[in-house]
Coordinates of C-alpha atoms in Angstrom, one line a residue:
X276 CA -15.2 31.4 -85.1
X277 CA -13.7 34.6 -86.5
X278 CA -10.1 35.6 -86.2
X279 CA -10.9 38.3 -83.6
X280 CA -11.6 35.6 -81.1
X281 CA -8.4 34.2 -81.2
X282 CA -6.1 34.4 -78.3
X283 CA -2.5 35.3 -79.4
X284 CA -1.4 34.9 -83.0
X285 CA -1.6 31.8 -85.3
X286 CA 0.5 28.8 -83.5
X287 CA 1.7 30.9 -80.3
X288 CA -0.6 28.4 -78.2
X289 CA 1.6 25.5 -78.6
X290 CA 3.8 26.4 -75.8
X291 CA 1.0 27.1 -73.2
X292 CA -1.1 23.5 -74.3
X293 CA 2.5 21.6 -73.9
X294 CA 3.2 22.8 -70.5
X295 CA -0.5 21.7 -69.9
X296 CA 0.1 18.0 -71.1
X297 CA 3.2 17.6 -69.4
X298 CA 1.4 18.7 -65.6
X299 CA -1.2 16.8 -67.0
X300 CA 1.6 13.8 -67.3
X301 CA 2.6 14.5 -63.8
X302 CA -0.9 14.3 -62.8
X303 CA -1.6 10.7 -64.2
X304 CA 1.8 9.8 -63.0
X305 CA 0.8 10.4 -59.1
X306 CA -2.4 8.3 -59.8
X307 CA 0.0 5.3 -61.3
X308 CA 2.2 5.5 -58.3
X309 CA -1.0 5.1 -56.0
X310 CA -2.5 2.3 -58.2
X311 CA 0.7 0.5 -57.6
X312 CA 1.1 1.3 -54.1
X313 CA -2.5 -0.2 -53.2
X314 CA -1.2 -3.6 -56.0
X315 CA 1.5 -3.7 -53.5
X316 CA -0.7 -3.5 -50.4
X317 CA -3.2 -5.8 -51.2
X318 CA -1.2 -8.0 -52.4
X319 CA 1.0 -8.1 -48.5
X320 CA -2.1 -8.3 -47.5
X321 CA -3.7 -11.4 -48.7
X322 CA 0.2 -13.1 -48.8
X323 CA -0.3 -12.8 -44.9
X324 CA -3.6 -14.3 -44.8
X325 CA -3.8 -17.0 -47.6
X326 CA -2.5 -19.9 -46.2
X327 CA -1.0 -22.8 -48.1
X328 CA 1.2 -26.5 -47.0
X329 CA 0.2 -25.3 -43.8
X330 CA 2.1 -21.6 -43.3
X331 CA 1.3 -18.5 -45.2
X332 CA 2.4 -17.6 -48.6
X333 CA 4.3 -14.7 -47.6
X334 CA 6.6 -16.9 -45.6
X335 CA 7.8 -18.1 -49.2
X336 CA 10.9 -16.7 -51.0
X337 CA 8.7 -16.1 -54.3
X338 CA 6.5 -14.2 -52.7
X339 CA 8.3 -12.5 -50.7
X340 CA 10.8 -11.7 -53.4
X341 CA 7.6 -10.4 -55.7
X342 CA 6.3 -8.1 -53.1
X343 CA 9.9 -6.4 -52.4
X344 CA 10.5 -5.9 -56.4
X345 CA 7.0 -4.4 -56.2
X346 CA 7.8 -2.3 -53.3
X347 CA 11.0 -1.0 -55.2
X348 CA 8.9 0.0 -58.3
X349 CA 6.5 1.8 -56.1
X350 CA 9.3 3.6 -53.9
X351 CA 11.6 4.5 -57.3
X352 CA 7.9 5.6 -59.3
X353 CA 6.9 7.4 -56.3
X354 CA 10.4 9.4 -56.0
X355 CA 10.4 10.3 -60.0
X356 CA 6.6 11.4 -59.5
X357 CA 8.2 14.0 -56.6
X358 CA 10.9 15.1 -58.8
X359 CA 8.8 15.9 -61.3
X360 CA 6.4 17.6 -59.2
X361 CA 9.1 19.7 -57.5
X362 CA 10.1 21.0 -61.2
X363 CA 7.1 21.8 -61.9
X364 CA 6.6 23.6 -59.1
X365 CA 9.8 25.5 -58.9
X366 CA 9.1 26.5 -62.7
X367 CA 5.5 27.8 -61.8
X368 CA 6.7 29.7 -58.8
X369 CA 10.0 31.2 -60.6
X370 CA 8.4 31.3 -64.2
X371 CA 11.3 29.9 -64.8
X372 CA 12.7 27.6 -67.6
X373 CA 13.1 24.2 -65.8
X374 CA 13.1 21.2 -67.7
X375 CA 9.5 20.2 -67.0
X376 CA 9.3 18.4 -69.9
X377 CA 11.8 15.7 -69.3
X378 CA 10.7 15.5 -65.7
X379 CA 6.7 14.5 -66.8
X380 CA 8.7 12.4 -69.2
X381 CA 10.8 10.4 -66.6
X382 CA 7.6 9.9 -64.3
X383 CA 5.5 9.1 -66.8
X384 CA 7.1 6.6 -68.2
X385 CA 8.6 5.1 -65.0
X386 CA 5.4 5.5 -62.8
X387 CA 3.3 3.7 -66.0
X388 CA 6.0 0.4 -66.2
X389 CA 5.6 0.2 -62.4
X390 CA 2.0 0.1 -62.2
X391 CA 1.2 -2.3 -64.8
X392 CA 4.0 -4.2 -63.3
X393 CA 2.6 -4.6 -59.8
X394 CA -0.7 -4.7 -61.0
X395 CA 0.6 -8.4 -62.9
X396 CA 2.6 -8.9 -59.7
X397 CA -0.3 -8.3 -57.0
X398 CA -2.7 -10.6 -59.6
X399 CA -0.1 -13.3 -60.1
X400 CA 0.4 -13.1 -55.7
X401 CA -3.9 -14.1 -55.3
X402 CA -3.9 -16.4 -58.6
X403 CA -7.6 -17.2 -59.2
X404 CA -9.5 -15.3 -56.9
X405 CA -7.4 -12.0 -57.9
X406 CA -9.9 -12.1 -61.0
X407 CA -13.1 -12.6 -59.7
X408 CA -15.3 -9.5 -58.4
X409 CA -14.6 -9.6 -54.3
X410 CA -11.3 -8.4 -54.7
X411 CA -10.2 -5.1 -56.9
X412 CA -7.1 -6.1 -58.1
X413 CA -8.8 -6.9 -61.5
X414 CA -9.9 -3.3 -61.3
X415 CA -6.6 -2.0 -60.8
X416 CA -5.1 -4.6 -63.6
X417 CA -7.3 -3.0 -65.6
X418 CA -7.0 0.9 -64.7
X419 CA -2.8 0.3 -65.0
X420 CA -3.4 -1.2 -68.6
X421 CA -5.9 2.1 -69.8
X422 CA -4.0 4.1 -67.9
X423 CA -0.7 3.3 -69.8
X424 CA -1.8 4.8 -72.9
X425 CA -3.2 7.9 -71.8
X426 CA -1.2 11.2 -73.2
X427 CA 1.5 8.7 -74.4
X428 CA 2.8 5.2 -73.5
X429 CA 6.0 4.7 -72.0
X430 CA 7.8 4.4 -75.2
X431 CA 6.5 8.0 -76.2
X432 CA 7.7 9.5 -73.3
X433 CA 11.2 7.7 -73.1
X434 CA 11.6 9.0 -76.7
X435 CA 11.0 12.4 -75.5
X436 CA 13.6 11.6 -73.0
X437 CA 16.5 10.7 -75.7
X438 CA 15.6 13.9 -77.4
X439 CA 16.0 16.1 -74.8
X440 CA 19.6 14.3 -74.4
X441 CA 20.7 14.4 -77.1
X442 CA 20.4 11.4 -78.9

């Protein structure tokens, strides 16, 4: 490729290609927040259903306790998702300066933690038959562990965080 095909000059494309990763973030973010969301719904599900000493296993404390941390993660990975969105949004509208970057940060990192977590959570809740092929929470166990990795675990993004504070 000759240097006449280049658009802009030698390194000026770093900017445009970093806002791209960061919606990019965002994007995968939103999936992870759905991923958990259905962990957490299938998992309510079969708790209802799956009967054991004679009552249902949602009527005990463990389980119930498991599926309302899950529901936390999903609400709290959902909202930073929004936020991050919204940023994103406002800085594409405005052309503005927002702080996308820390935003796609925060819900990456947050969104990724919370699916893998329910994922563990909503596989732990159906024990055996969580792993076989009628039921797709292996799937989604699965999906939250590639997903994790994909433009930068958690850690990466959390370190991006601390830069962008300062520390």
């Amino acid at each position: 490729m000759s240097r006449a095909a280049l658009l802009g000059g030698a390194g000026s494309c770093w900017p445009a290609l970093e806002r791209t990763l960061d919606l990019a973030a965002i994007a995968v973010a939103a999936e992870q927040v759905g991923g958990a969301d259905r962990c957490l719904e299938l998992a309510v599900e079969y708790a209802k259903v799956r009967v054991q000493f004679g009552r249902p296993i949602g009527s005990f404390q463990a389980i119930k306790h498991k599926c309302a941390d899950m529901l936390l993660r999903v609400e709290s990975a959902r909202s930073a998702a929004r936020y991050a969105a919204q940023v994103a949004a406002l800085a594409a509208a405005s052309g503005g300066d927002e702080d996308v970057a820390s935003a796609a940060a925060l819900a990456r990192s947050y969104a990724s933690d919370s699916f893998r977590t329910c994922a563990g959570e909503s596989l732990q809740i159906h024990g055996g038959i969580g792993f076989t092929w009628e039921h797709d929470v292996h799937l989604l166990f699965k999906r939250a562990r590639s997903s994790s990795t994909l433009l930068g675990d958690a850690s990466f993004h959390r370190e991006r965080i601390a830069r962008a504070i300062g520390l």
